[in-house]
Amino acid sequence: MDFTIIKSYFPLFAEAFLLTVKIGWIGIALSFLLGIICAFILYFKIPVASFIVKCYVELFRNTPLLVQFFFIYYGLPAAGIKISAEVCGAIGLGLLGGSYMTESFRSGLEAVPLTQKESAFSLGMSKGVLFTSVILPQAISISVPAVVANIIFLLKETSVFSAISLMDLMFTAKDLIGLYYNTTESLFLLVVFYVVMLLPVSILGSVLEKKSRFKIFGD
Amino acid sequence: MGFEVLLKGKNMIRLLAGLGVALRISLISVIISIILGLIIGMLVSAKKPVISATYRIYLEIVRIMPQLVLLFIVYFRFSKMTGISLSAELASIIVFSFWGTAEMADLVRGALISIPVIQYESSRVLGLNKLQTYVHVIIPQVGRRLAPLSINLITRMIKTTSLVMMIGIVEVLKTGQQIIEANRRSSPHAAFGVFSIIFLLYFLACYPISCLSKYLEKKWEN
């Protein structure tokens, strides 16, 4: 391993890292938003919308992100819809993540026991109060582990960005390997940057899981 | 809209053959992962410190590293390190098995620790020996918890194998690109048709398996 090479590659990887993180987190934010909206639609069983949401969730949970990207980035322009690589990355990740988040939030909402609802009613709570101060807080803590797992999964999926020619970490590594054939150094930096990106999230996630679990089970 | 390309010559059959390549890689990897995952999961549940620590590190590597990065490392680095030239397909089977084994082992461990101690104690009270306890009491319960989750792992494996095109294996996406390239003049909108079909093909491959997993999960719910 040659450290002068690593030093000269570092800025390139740092730039790619920032781009990956930026688009990754925009995508995750989108997936959060989409997940919450869709989970509410499913939970309240809104007639037509909940059928559409079901189709969307099944379609995106059962196809790989790479295929979704190819469809959005290469397929749609042929049908007249053109979007830039960056927007495509964020939207693609948001759509994929949205389907996973919907499932997590929905199962969180449904996991709140019926007795909680009945008890709240017998205490004289209105439907609105029941939902915001009884169901929602419990549903959120139940869905934390699944949401954390989703975030880690989505951050890992960002490695597919290179397929739509976004200059992300994978793209940079592949490019540099192709140009100079310094495989070891490029792969080393690639691994280092992914560890920097994911290890804090993984650790924070475990802490968050323990904290939110504590609140429901009191143990 | 570009769907007419698929009817030309053997294009549709080529796409299906491409999907076959992806499915073959995932099937082999799934089988290896399930076997190794079962063994490792059981070893870890024995709670020996050295095994647990090694397993923890292994799991953390798999959890943090994207499969594509692992694929690059094995495909580009392995041959340089050992002098053995790996075919892309073998490299991807190694990576997916490495990843799948960790996932499977974690599922097995999770299922094993979810069996309450009371089950073991009751079996002993009833006079069952260790082997009988496992065969008649523990394994049936673990199996029911494990089956839906491991079936789910198959769909995840199928979805992940789409990555192999990035190390040059000609599977369904690559074949699709070739078809689009070849027909660029005659049907400029081919990209839409081809990629929609690939999208659909993946869905058709994974959806029944997801449904089976969901069905089993519901059926065996306590």
mmCIF file of N, CA, C and O in Angstrom, chain A residues 55 58-68 70-71 74-79 100 103 148 152 155-157 159-160 162-163 170 173-174 177 181-184 187 190-192 194-195 198-199 202 206 209, chain B residues 1 60 62-69 72-73 76-77 80 99 103 152 155-156 158-160 162-167 173 177 188-193 195-196 198-200 202-204 206-207 210-211 214:
data_model
loop_
_atom_site.group_PDB
_atom_site.id
_atom_site.type_symbol
_atom_site.label_atom_id
_atom_site.label_comp_id
_atom_site.label_asym_id
_atom_site.label_seq_id
_atom_site.Cartn_x
_atom_site.Cartn_y
_atom_site.Cartn_z
ATOM 1 N N CYS A 55 -50.153 -1.316 -4.013
ATOM 2 C CA CYS A 55 -49.469 -1.692 -5.261
ATOM 3 C C CYS A 55 -48.050 -1.127 -5.278
ATOM 4 O O CYS A 55 -47.092 -1.829 -5.601
ATOM 5 N N GLU A 58 -45.710 -3.069 -2.847
ATOM 6 C CA GLU A 58 -45.330 -4.395 -3.344
ATOM 7 C C GLU A 58 -44.373 -4.294 -4.528
ATOM 8 O O GLU A 58 -43.404 -5.036 -4.639
ATOM 9 N N LEU A 59 -44.662 -3.354 -5.410
ATOM 10 C CA LEU A 59 -43.848 -3.200 -6.618
ATOM 11 C C LEU A 59 -42.412 -2.816 -6.273
ATOM 12 O O LEU A 59 -41.462 -3.363 -6.827
ATOM 13 N N PHE A 60 -42.246 -1.884 -5.349
ATOM 14 C CA PHE A 60 -40.896 -1.401 -5.047
ATOM 15 C C PHE A 60 -40.155 -2.264 -4.041
ATOM 16 O O PHE A 60 -38.933 -2.256 -4.012
ATOM 17 N N ARG A 61 -40.896 -3.026 -3.223
ATOM 18 C CA ARG A 61 -40.204 -3.922 -2.297
ATOM 19 C C ARG A 61 -39.700 -5.163 -3.012
ATOM 20 O O ARG A 61 -38.818 -5.851 -2.517
ATOM 21 N N ASN A 62 -40.314 -5.474 -4.144
ATOM 22 C CA ASN A 62 -39.955 -6.719 -4.830
ATOM 23 C C ASN A 62 -39.087 -6.518 -6.066
ATOM 24 O O ASN A 62 -38.986 -7.409 -6.902
ATOM 25 N N THR A 63 -38.498 -5.341 -6.207
ATOM 26 C CA THR A 63 -37.571 -5.131 -7.317
ATOM 27 C C THR A 63 -36.296 -4.487 -6.775
ATOM 28 O O THR A 63 -36.342 -3.758 -5.791
ATOM 29 N N PRO A 64 -35.155 -4.761 -7.418
ATOM 30 C CA PRO A 64 -33.906 -4.177 -6.933
ATOM 31 C C PRO A 64 -33.787 -2.687 -7.295
ATOM 32 O O PRO A 64 -34.354 -2.255 -8.310
ATOM 33 N N LEU A 65 -33.064 -1.958 -6.463
ATOM 34 C CA LEU A 65 -32.869 -0.529 -6.709
ATOM 35 C C LEU A 65 -32.211 -0.286 -8.062
ATOM 36 O O LEU A 65 -32.550 0.650 -8.780
ATOM 37 N N LEU A 66 -31.274 -1.163 -8.423
ATOM 38 C CA LEU A 66 -30.564 -0.994 -9.684
ATOM 39 C C LEU A 66 -31.543 -0.996 -10.861
ATOM 40 O O LEU A 66 -31.449 -0.164 -11.767
ATOM 41 N N VAL A 67 -32.492 -1.924 -10.810
ATOM 42 C CA VAL A 67 -33.489 -2.002 -11.879
ATOM 43 C C VAL A 67 -34.390 -0.762 -11.869
ATOM 44 O O VAL A 67 -34.728 -0.215 -12.918
ATOM 45 N N GLN A 68 -34.736 -0.309 -10.671
ATOM 46 C CA GLN A 68 -35.550 0.908 -10.568
ATOM 47 C C GLN A 68 -34.815 2.105 -11.163
ATOM 48 O O GLN A 68 -35.386 2.921 -11.882
ATOM 49 N N PHE A 70 -32.436 2.025 -13.443
ATOM 50 C CA PHE A 70 -32.370 1.892 -14.898
ATOM 51 C C PHE A 70 -33.677 2.318 -15.528
ATOM 52 O O PHE A 70 -33.690 2.968 -16.570
ATOM 53 N N PHE A 71 -34.772 1.946 -14.881
ATOM 54 C CA PHE A 71 -36.077 2.312 -15.411
ATOM 55 C C PHE A 71 -36.261 3.828 -15.367
ATOM 56 O O PHE A 71 -36.640 4.454 -16.357
ATOM 57 N N TYR A 74 -32.885 5.590 -17.453
ATOM 58 C CA TYR A 74 -32.730 5.294 -18.887
ATOM 59 C C TYR A 74 -34.061 5.033 -19.585
ATOM 60 O O TYR A 74 -34.203 5.288 -20.771
ATOM 61 N N GLY A 75 -35.018 4.469 -18.836
ATOM 62 C CA GLY A 75 -36.296 4.098 -19.444
ATOM 63 C C GLY A 75 -37.218 5.286 -19.639
ATOM 64 O O GLY A 75 -37.751 5.491 -20.734
ATOM 65 N N LEU A 76 -37.408 6.069 -18.586
ATOM 66 C CA LEU A 76 -38.351 7.192 -18.674
ATOM 67 C C LEU A 76 -37.991 8.242 -19.726
ATOM 68 O O LEU A 76 -38.882 8.736 -20.408
ATOM 69 N N PRO A 77 -36.709 8.601 -19.893
ATOM 70 C CA PRO A 77 -36.397 9.593 -20.947
ATOM 71 C C PRO A 77 -36.872 9.144 -22.330
ATOM 72 O O PRO A 77 -37.289 9.957 -23.142
ATOM 73 N N ALA A 78 -36.844 7.827 -22.576
ATOM 74 C CA ALA A 78 -37.324 7.312 -23.856
ATOM 75 C C ALA A 78 -38.821 7.556 -24.006
ATOM 76 O O ALA A 78 -39.343 7.600 -25.118
ATOM 77 N N ALA A 79 -39.515 7.700 -22.870
ATOM 78 C CA ALA A 79 -40.933 7.993 -22.920
ATOM 79 C C ALA A 79 -41.189 9.491 -22.746
ATOM 80 O O ALA A 79 -42.323 9.916 -22.574
ATOM 81 N N TYR A 100 -40.260 0.612 1.997
ATOM 82 C CA TYR A 100 -39.828 -0.085 3.220
ATOM 83 C C TYR A 100 -40.320 0.646 4.464
ATOM 84 O O TYR A 100 -40.755 0.036 5.427
ATOM 85 N N GLU A 103 -44.004 0.026 5.283
ATOM 86 C CA GLU A 103 -44.209 -1.240 5.983
ATOM 87 C C GLU A 103 -43.841 -1.123 7.460
ATOM 88 O O GLU A 103 -44.556 -1.617 8.330
ATOM 89 N N VAL A 148 -34.423 2.086 11.798
ATOM 90 C CA VAL A 148 -32.956 2.146 11.829
ATOM 91 C C VAL A 148 -32.370 1.168 10.813
ATOM 92 O O VAL A 148 -31.468 1.519 10.036
ATOM 93 N N ILE A 152 -29.939 2.101 7.493
ATOM 94 C CA ILE A 152 -28.654 1.472 7.180
ATOM 95 C C ILE A 152 -28.717 0.812 5.800
ATOM 96 O O ILE A 152 -27.815 0.954 4.987
ATOM 97 N N LEU A 155 -28.563 3.521 3.136
ATOM 98 C CA LEU A 155 -27.221 4.094 2.986
ATOM 99 C C LEU A 155 -26.322 3.134 2.217
ATOM 100 O O LEU A 155 -25.483 3.554 1.422
ATOM 101 N N LYS A 156 -26.504 1.829 2.453
ATOM 102 C CA LYS A 156 -25.717 0.855 1.705
ATOM 103 C C LYS A 156 -26.117 0.839 0.227
ATOM 104 O O LYS A 156 -25.280 0.671 -0.639
ATOM 105 N N GLU A 157 -27.402 1.021 0.004
ATOM 106 C CA GLU A 157 -27.892 0.997 -1.384
ATOM 107 C C GLU A 157 -27.334 2.171 -2.200
ATOM 108 O O GLU A 157 -27.354 2.122 -3.425
ATOM 109 N N SER A 159 -24.561 2.737 -2.883
ATOM 110 C CA SER A 159 -23.444 2.270 -3.706
ATOM 111 C C SER A 159 -23.877 2.022 -5.152
ATOM 112 O O SER A 159 -23.037 1.914 -6.038
ATOM 113 N N VAL A 160 -25.187 1.945 -5.373
ATOM 114 C CA VAL A 160 -25.692 1.671 -6.718
ATOM 115 C C VAL A 160 -25.733 2.953 -7.568
ATOM 116 O O VAL A 160 -25.878 2.898 -8.787
ATOM 117 N N SER A 162 -23.593 4.697 -8.770
ATOM 118 C CA SER A 162 -22.633 4.770 -9.872
ATOM 119 C C SER A 162 -23.245 4.280 -11.192
ATOM 120 O O SER A 162 -22.796 4.672 -12.262
ATOM 121 N N ALA A 163 -24.291 3.440 -11.092
ATOM 122 C CA ALA A 163 -24.920 2.906 -12.304
ATOM 123 C C ALA A 163 -25.590 3.997 -13.123
ATOM 124 O O ALA A 163 -25.762 3.864 -14.328
ATOM 125 N N MET A 170 -18.375 4.598 -5.252
ATOM 126 C CA MET A 170 -18.115 3.451 -6.120
ATOM 127 C C MET A 170 -17.570 3.898 -7.465
ATOM 128 O O MET A 170 -16.632 3.325 -7.998
ATOM 129 N N ALA A 173 -14.009 4.991 -7.208
ATOM 130 C CA ALA A 173 -13.109 3.852 -7.051
ATOM 131 C C ALA A 173 -12.928 3.112 -8.379
ATOM 132 O O ALA A 173 -11.807 2.809 -8.787
ATOM 133 N N LYS A 174 -14.040 2.869 -9.059
ATOM 134 C CA LYS A 174 -13.995 2.131 -10.307
ATOM 135 C C LYS A 174 -13.188 2.896 -11.357
ATOM 136 O O LYS A 174 -12.378 2.324 -12.080
ATOM 137 N N ILE A 177 -9.458 2.836 -10.451
ATOM 138 C CA ILE A 177 -8.895 1.508 -10.735
ATOM 139 C C ILE A 177 -8.676 1.365 -12.239
ATOM 140 O O ILE A 177 -7.632 0.915 -12.703
ATOM 141 N N TYR A 181 -4.899 1.619 -12.146
ATOM 142 C CA TYR A 181 -4.732 0.270 -11.685
ATOM 143 C C TYR A 181 -4.130 0.164 -10.282
ATOM 144 O O TYR A 181 -3.463 -0.814 -9.941
ATOM 145 N N ASN A 182 -4.364 1.193 -9.436
ATOM 146 C CA ASN A 182 -3.939 1.082 -8.044
ATOM 147 C C ASN A 182 -5.096 0.494 -7.228
ATOM 148 O O ASN A 182 -5.731 1.178 -6.430
ATOM 149 N N THR A 183 -5.345 -0.778 -7.452
ATOM 150 C CA THR A 183 -6.526 -1.417 -6.864
ATOM 151 C C THR A 183 -6.549 -1.313 -5.345
ATOM 152 O O THR A 183 -7.551 -0.930 -4.754
ATOM 153 N N THR A 184 -5.403 -1.664 -4.725
ATOM 154 C CA THR A 184 -5.359 -1.728 -3.265
ATOM 155 C C THR A 184 -5.736 -0.402 -2.635
ATOM 156 O O THR A 184 -6.584 -0.329 -1.752
ATOM 157 N N LEU A 187 -9.458 0.637 -3.252
ATOM 158 C CA LEU A 187 -10.399 -0.167 -2.473
ATOM 159 C C LEU A 187 -10.282 0.143 -0.986
ATOM 160 O O LEU A 187 -11.276 0.174 -0.267
ATOM 161 N N LEU A 190 -12.118 3.294 -0.398
ATOM 162 C CA LEU A 190 -13.548 3.005 -0.546
ATOM 163 C C LEU A 190 -14.113 2.428 0.754
ATOM 164 O O LEU A 190 -15.142 2.887 1.274
ATOM 165 N N VAL A 191 -13.400 1.434 1.289
ATOM 166 C CA VAL A 191 -13.857 0.793 2.525
ATOM 167 C C VAL A 191 -13.853 1.800 3.672
ATOM 168 O O VAL A 191 -14.815 1.898 4.434
ATOM 169 N N VAL A 192 -12.759 2.585 3.768
ATOM 170 C CA VAL A 192 -12.662 3.560 4.857
ATOM 171 C C VAL A 192 -13.842 4.527 4.823
ATOM 172 O O VAL A 192 -14.497 4.780 5.837
ATOM 173 N N TYR A 194 -16.793 4.144 3.451
ATOM 174 C CA TYR A 194 -18.071 3.510 3.803
ATOM 175 C C TYR A 194 -18.175 3.260 5.296
ATOM 176 O O TYR A 194 -19.245 3.381 5.882
ATOM 177 N N VAL A 195 -17.051 2.917 5.931
ATOM 178 C CA VAL A 195 -17.072 2.732 7.389
ATOM 179 C C VAL A 195 -17.413 4.066 8.060
ATOM 180 O O VAL A 195 -18.262 4.118 8.955
ATOM 181 N N LEU A 198 -21.141 4.648 7.620
ATOM 182 C CA LEU A 198 -22.138 3.746 8.210
ATOM 183 C C LEU A 198 -21.934 3.387 9.674
ATOM 184 O O LEU A 198 -22.910 3.150 10.380
ATOM 185 N N LEU A 199 -20.673 3.374 10.130
ATOM 186 C CA LEU A 199 -20.452 2.953 11.512
ATOM 187 C C LEU A 199 -21.178 3.858 12.516
ATOM 188 O O LEU A 199 -21.856 3.351 13.419
ATOM 189 N N SER A 202 -24.799 3.020 12.509
ATOM 190 C CA SER A 202 -25.042 1.709 13.096
ATOM 191 C C SER A 202 -25.001 1.792 14.629
ATOM 192 O O SER A 202 -25.864 1.254 15.322
ATOM 193 N N SER A 206 -28.183 1.499 17.374
ATOM 194 C CA SER A 206 -28.300 0.547 18.486
ATOM 195 C C SER A 206 -28.664 1.275 19.769
ATOM 196 O O SER A 206 -29.482 0.806 20.559
ATOM 197 N N GLU A 209 -32.286 2.286 19.632
ATOM 198 C CA GLU A 209 -33.152 1.124 19.827
ATOM 199 C C GLU A 209 -33.308 0.805 21.298
ATOM 200 O O GLU A 209 -34.404 0.548 21.781
ATOM 201 N N MET B 1 -43.918 2.557 -27.965
ATOM 202 C CA MET B 1 -43.236 2.819 -26.692
ATOM 203 C C MET B 1 -41.991 1.965 -26.514
ATOM 204 O O MET B 1 -41.409 1.921 -25.440
ATOM 205 N N GLU B 60 -20.795 -7.352 11.787
ATOM 206 C CA GLU B 60 -20.679 -5.895 11.661
ATOM 207 C C GLU B 60 -20.100 -5.516 10.286
ATOM 208 O O GLU B 60 -20.551 -4.564 9.671
ATOM 209 N N VAL B 62 -20.443 -7.237 7.529
ATOM 210 C CA VAL B 62 -21.502 -7.454 6.542
ATOM 211 C C VAL B 62 -22.574 -6.374 6.640
ATOM 212 O O VAL B 62 -23.127 -5.928 5.639
ATOM 213 N N ARG B 63 -22.858 -5.950 7.879
ATOM 214 C CA ARG B 63 -23.892 -4.933 8.062
ATOM 215 C C ARG B 63 -23.473 -3.594 7.489
ATOM 216 O O ARG B 63 -24.296 -2.856 6.969
ATOM 217 N N ILE B 64 -22.184 -3.268 7.611
ATOM 218 C CA ILE B 64 -21.732 -1.936 7.217
ATOM 219 C C ILE B 64 -21.346 -1.855 5.739
ATOM 220 O O ILE B 64 -21.643 -0.885 5.074
ATOM 221 N N MET B 65 -20.671 -2.906 5.229
ATOM 222 C CA MET B 65 -20.179 -2.810 3.854
ATOM 223 C C MET B 65 -21.287 -3.110 2.841
ATOM 224 O O MET B 65 -21.924 -4.153 2.907
ATOM 225 N N PRO B 66 -21.491 -2.202 1.899
ATOM 226 C CA PRO B 66 -22.447 -2.509 0.823
ATOM 227 C C PRO B 66 -21.970 -3.744 0.053
ATOM 228 O O PRO B 66 -20.759 -3.949 -0.103
ATOM 229 N N GLN B 67 -22.914 -4.545 -0.422
ATOM 230 C CA GLN B 67 -22.549 -5.777 -1.127
ATOM 231 C C GLN B 67 -21.696 -5.475 -2.360
ATOM 232 O O GLN B 67 -20.822 -6.243 -2.734
ATOM 233 N N LEU B 68 -21.948 -4.318 -2.959
ATOM 234 C CA LEU B 68 -21.201 -3.959 -4.154
ATOM 235 C C LEU B 68 -19.719 -3.732 -3.831
ATOM 236 O O LEU B 68 -18.836 -4.105 -4.601
ATOM 237 N N VAL B 69 -19.466 -3.136 -2.663
ATOM 238 C CA VAL B 69 -18.078 -2.920 -2.237
ATOM 239 C C VAL B 69 -17.396 -4.268 -2.022
ATOM 240 O O VAL B 69 -16.271 -4.487 -2.480
ATOM 241 N N PHE B 72 -16.551 -5.768 -5.299
ATOM 242 C CA PHE B 72 -15.361 -5.155 -5.890
ATOM 243 C C PHE B 72 -14.096 -5.697 -5.238
ATOM 244 O O PHE B 72 -13.127 -5.994 -5.920
ATOM 245 N N ILE B 73 -14.124 -5.788 -3.904
ATOM 246 C CA ILE B 73 -12.933 -6.235 -3.194
ATOM 247 C C ILE B 73 -12.580 -7.653 -3.619
ATOM 248 O O ILE B 73 -11.432 -7.938 -3.967
ATOM 249 N N PHE B 76 -11.723 -7.697 -7.639
ATOM 250 C CA PHE B 76 -10.502 -7.015 -8.092
ATOM 251 C C PHE B 76 -9.281 -7.324 -7.246
ATOM 252 O O PHE B 76 -8.159 -7.265 -7.713
ATOM 253 N N ARG B 77 -9.507 -7.591 -5.958
ATOM 254 C CA ARG B 77 -8.375 -7.685 -5.047
ATOM 255 C C ARG B 77 -7.910 -9.121 -4.862
ATOM 256 O O ARG B 77 -6.724 -9.376 -4.721
ATOM 257 N N LYS B 80 -5.319 -10.524 -7.211
ATOM 258 C CA LYS B 80 -4.028 -9.868 -7.049
ATOM 259 C C LYS B 80 -3.300 -10.446 -5.829
ATOM 260 O O LYS B 80 -2.091 -10.621 -5.839
ATOM 261 N N TRP B 99 -22.249 -12.809 2.557
ATOM 262 C CA TRP B 99 -23.265 -11.897 3.078
ATOM 263 C C TRP B 99 -24.469 -12.677 3.603
ATOM 264 O O TRP B 99 -24.937 -12.462 4.726
ATOM 265 N N GLU B 103 -26.429 -13.088 7.420
ATOM 266 C CA GLU B 103 -27.850 -12.779 7.617
ATOM 267 C C GLU B 103 -28.585 -13.992 8.171
ATOM 268 O O GLU B 103 -29.372 -13.895 9.108
ATOM 269 N N ASN B 152 -37.791 -15.068 2.926
ATOM 270 C CA ASN B 152 -37.608 -13.653 2.622
ATOM 271 C C ASN B 152 -36.181 -13.349 2.183
ATOM 272 O O ASN B 152 -35.941 -12.504 1.324
ATOM 273 N N THR B 155 -35.702 -13.688 -1.553
ATOM 274 C CA THR B 155 -36.058 -12.542 -2.406
ATOM 275 C C THR B 155 -34.986 -11.467 -2.312
ATOM 276 O O THR B 155 -34.648 -10.827 -3.300
ATOM 277 N N ARG B 156 -34.441 -11.283 -1.101
ATOM 278 C CA ARG B 156 -33.387 -10.265 -0.967
ATOM 279 C C ARG B 156 -32.171 -10.650 -1.779
ATOM 280 O O ARG B 156 -31.514 -9.814 -2.392
ATOM 281 N N ILE B 158 -32.182 -12.504 -4.521
ATOM 282 C CA ILE B 158 -32.485 -12.302 -5.939
ATOM 283 C C ILE B 158 -32.325 -10.828 -6.302
ATOM 284 O O ILE B 158 -31.736 -10.474 -7.315
ATOM 285 N N LYS B 159 -32.832 -9.950 -5.427
ATOM 286 C CA LYS B 159 -32.724 -8.519 -5.712
ATOM 287 C C LYS B 159 -31.269 -8.070 -5.736
ATOM 288 O O LYS B 159 -30.869 -7.268 -6.570
ATOM 289 N N THR B 160 -30.478 -8.614 -4.805
ATOM 290 C CA THR B 160 -29.080 -8.181 -4.723
ATOM 291 C C THR B 160 -28.264 -8.671 -5.908
ATOM 292 O O THR B 160 -27.313 -8.009 -6.314
ATOM 293 N N SER B 162 -28.811 -8.453 -8.842
ATOM 294 C CA SER B 162 -28.806 -7.517 -9.971
ATOM 295 C C SER B 162 -27.493 -6.734 -10.017
ATOM 296 O O SER B 162 -27.115 -6.201 -11.051
ATOM 297 N N LEU B 163 -26.776 -6.706 -8.876
ATOM 298 C CA LEU B 163 -25.513 -5.959 -8.825
ATOM 299 C C LEU B 163 -24.419 -6.591 -9.677
ATOM 300 O O LEU B 163 -23.448 -5.926 -10.025
ATOM 301 N N VAL B 164 -24.553 -7.883 -9.998
ATOM 302 C CA VAL B 164 -23.443 -8.566 -10.663
ATOM 303 C C VAL B 164 -23.119 -7.964 -12.038
ATOM 304 O O VAL B 164 -22.021 -8.135 -12.536
ATOM 305 N N MET B 165 -24.062 -7.240 -12.608
ATOM 306 C CA MET B 165 -23.759 -6.604 -13.893
ATOM 307 C C MET B 165 -22.620 -5.595 -13.753
ATOM 308 O O MET B 165 -21.905 -5.326 -14.701
ATOM 309 N N MET B 166 -22.454 -5.072 -12.526
ATOM 310 C CA MET B 166 -21.406 -4.073 -12.313
ATOM 311 C C MET B 166 -20.004 -4.683 -12.381
ATOM 312 O O MET B 166 -19.028 -3.953 -12.496
ATOM 313 N N ILE B 167 -19.875 -6.007 -12.229
ATOM 314 C CA ILE B 167 -18.559 -6.604 -12.427
ATOM 315 C C ILE B 167 -18.529 -7.401 -13.728
ATOM 316 O O ILE B 167 -17.706 -8.287 -13.903
ATOM 317 N N LEU B 173 -30.056 -7.217 -16.903
ATOM 318 C CA LEU B 173 -29.894 -5.777 -17.196
ATOM 319 C C LEU B 173 -28.920 -5.537 -18.333
ATOM 320 O O LEU B 173 -29.145 -4.712 -19.216
ATOM 321 N N GLN B 177 -29.466 -3.855 -21.976
ATOM 322 C CA GLN B 177 -28.656 -2.779 -22.563
ATOM 323 C C GLN B 177 -28.190 -3.144 -23.958
ATOM 324 O O GLN B 177 -28.216 -2.320 -24.869
ATOM 325 N N PRO B 188 -35.888 3.899 -31.269
ATOM 326 C CA PRO B 188 -35.180 4.749 -30.315
ATOM 327 C C PRO B 188 -35.813 4.764 -28.920
ATOM 328 O O PRO B 188 -35.182 5.188 -27.965
ATOM 329 N N HIS B 189 -37.048 4.288 -28.809
ATOM 330 C CA HIS B 189 -37.678 4.293 -27.489
ATOM 331 C C HIS B 189 -37.554 2.955 -26.784
ATOM 332 O O HIS B 189 -38.240 2.696 -25.802
ATOM 333 N N ALA B 190 -36.675 2.100 -27.308
ATOM 334 C CA ALA B 190 -36.558 0.744 -26.769
ATOM 335 C C ALA B 190 -36.268 0.736 -25.271
ATOM 336 O O ALA B 190 -36.741 -0.140 -24.555
ATOM 337 N N ALA B 191 -35.512 1.741 -24.792
ATOM 338 C CA ALA B 191 -35.114 1.749 -23.379
ATOM 339 C C ALA B 191 -36.322 1.651 -22.460
ATOM 340 O O ALA B 191 -36.302 0.913 -21.464
ATOM 341 N N PHE B 192 -37.374 2.356 -22.807
ATOM 342 C CA PHE B 192 -38.559 2.343 -21.951
ATOM 343 C C PHE B 192 -39.169 0.937 -21.885
ATOM 344 O O PHE B 192 -39.423 0.398 -20.812
ATOM 345 N N GLY B 193 -39.362 0.359 -23.079
ATOM 346 C CA GLY B 193 -39.976 -0.969 -23.129
ATOM 347 C C GLY B 193 -39.147 -2.007 -22.415
ATOM 348 O O GLY B 193 -39.650 -2.756 -21.572
ATOM 349 N N PHE B 195 -36.665 -1.725 -20.158
ATOM 350 C CA PHE B 195 -36.498 -1.605 -18.708
ATOM 351 C C PHE B 195 -37.814 -1.800 -17.954
ATOM 352 O O PHE B 195 -37.805 -2.255 -16.810
ATOM 353 N N SER B 196 -38.944 -1.471 -18.594
ATOM 354 C CA SER B 196 -40.222 -1.778 -17.926
ATOM 355 C C SER B 196 -40.390 -3.280 -17.788
ATOM 356 O O SER B 196 -40.840 -3.779 -16.754
ATOM 357 N N ILE B 198 -38.025 -5.537 -17.672
ATOM 358 C CA ILE B 198 -37.103 -6.077 -16.669
ATOM 359 C C ILE B 198 -37.634 -5.813 -15.259
ATOM 360 O O ILE B 198 -37.604 -6.676 -14.381
ATOM 361 N N PHE B 199 -38.159 -4.601 -15.079
ATOM 362 C CA PHE B 199 -38.787 -4.229 -13.809
ATOM 363 C C PHE B 199 -39.857 -5.265 -13.464
ATOM 364 O O PHE B 199 -39.903 -5.824 -12.364
ATOM 365 N N LEU B 200 -40.702 -5.563 -14.438
ATOM 366 C CA LEU B 200 -41.807 -6.499 -14.253
ATOM 367 C C LEU B 200 -41.292 -7.917 -13.989
ATOM 368 O O LEU B 200 -41.816 -8.634 -13.132
ATOM 369 N N TYR B 202 -38.465 -8.880 -12.626
ATOM 370 C CA TYR B 202 -37.971 -8.994 -11.256
ATOM 371 C C TYR B 202 -39.127 -9.085 -10.281
ATOM 372 O O TYR B 202 -39.117 -9.861 -9.329
ATOM 373 N N PHE B 203 -40.147 -8.271 -10.536
ATOM 374 C CA PHE B 203 -41.324 -8.292 -9.664
ATOM 375 C C PHE B 203 -41.964 -9.672 -9.683
ATOM 376 O O PHE B 203 -42.281 -10.239 -8.637
ATOM 377 N N LEU B 204 -42.103 -10.233 -10.883
ATOM 378 C CA LEU B 204 -42.733 -11.548 -11.007
ATOM 379 C C LEU B 204 -41.890 -12.646 -10.354
ATOM 380 O O LEU B 204 -42.417 -13.645 -9.874
ATOM 381 N N CYS B 206 -39.919 -12.140 -7.666
ATOM 382 C CA CYS B 206 -39.847 -11.983 -6.206
ATOM 383 C C CYS B 206 -41.198 -12.002 -5.509
ATOM 384 O O CYS B 206 -41.305 -12.455 -4.376
ATOM 385 N N TYR B 207 -42.230 -11.498 -6.183
ATOM 386 C CA TYR B 207 -43.515 -11.314 -5.503
ATOM 387 C C TYR B 207 -44.108 -12.623 -4.963
ATOM 388 O O TYR B 207 -44.518 -12.670 -3.799
ATOM 389 N N SER B 210 -42.299 -13.541 -1.820
ATOM 390 C CA SER B 210 -42.687 -12.692 -0.688
ATOM 391 C C SER B 210 -44.040 -13.109 -0.154
ATOM 392 O O SER B 210 -44.266 -13.125 1.055
ATOM 393 N N CYS B 211 -44.960 -13.426 -1.073
ATOM 394 C CA CYS B 211 -46.306 -13.818 -0.648
ATOM 395 C C CYS B 211 -46.257 -15.095 0.178
ATOM 396 O O CYS B 211 -46.912 -15.196 1.217
ATOM 397 N N LYS B 214 -45.025 -14.299 3.619
ATOM 398 C CA LYS B 214 -46.064 -13.637 4.417
ATOM 399 C C LYS B 214 -47.118 -14.638 4.859
ATOM 400 O O LYS B 214 -47.594 -14.613 5.981
#
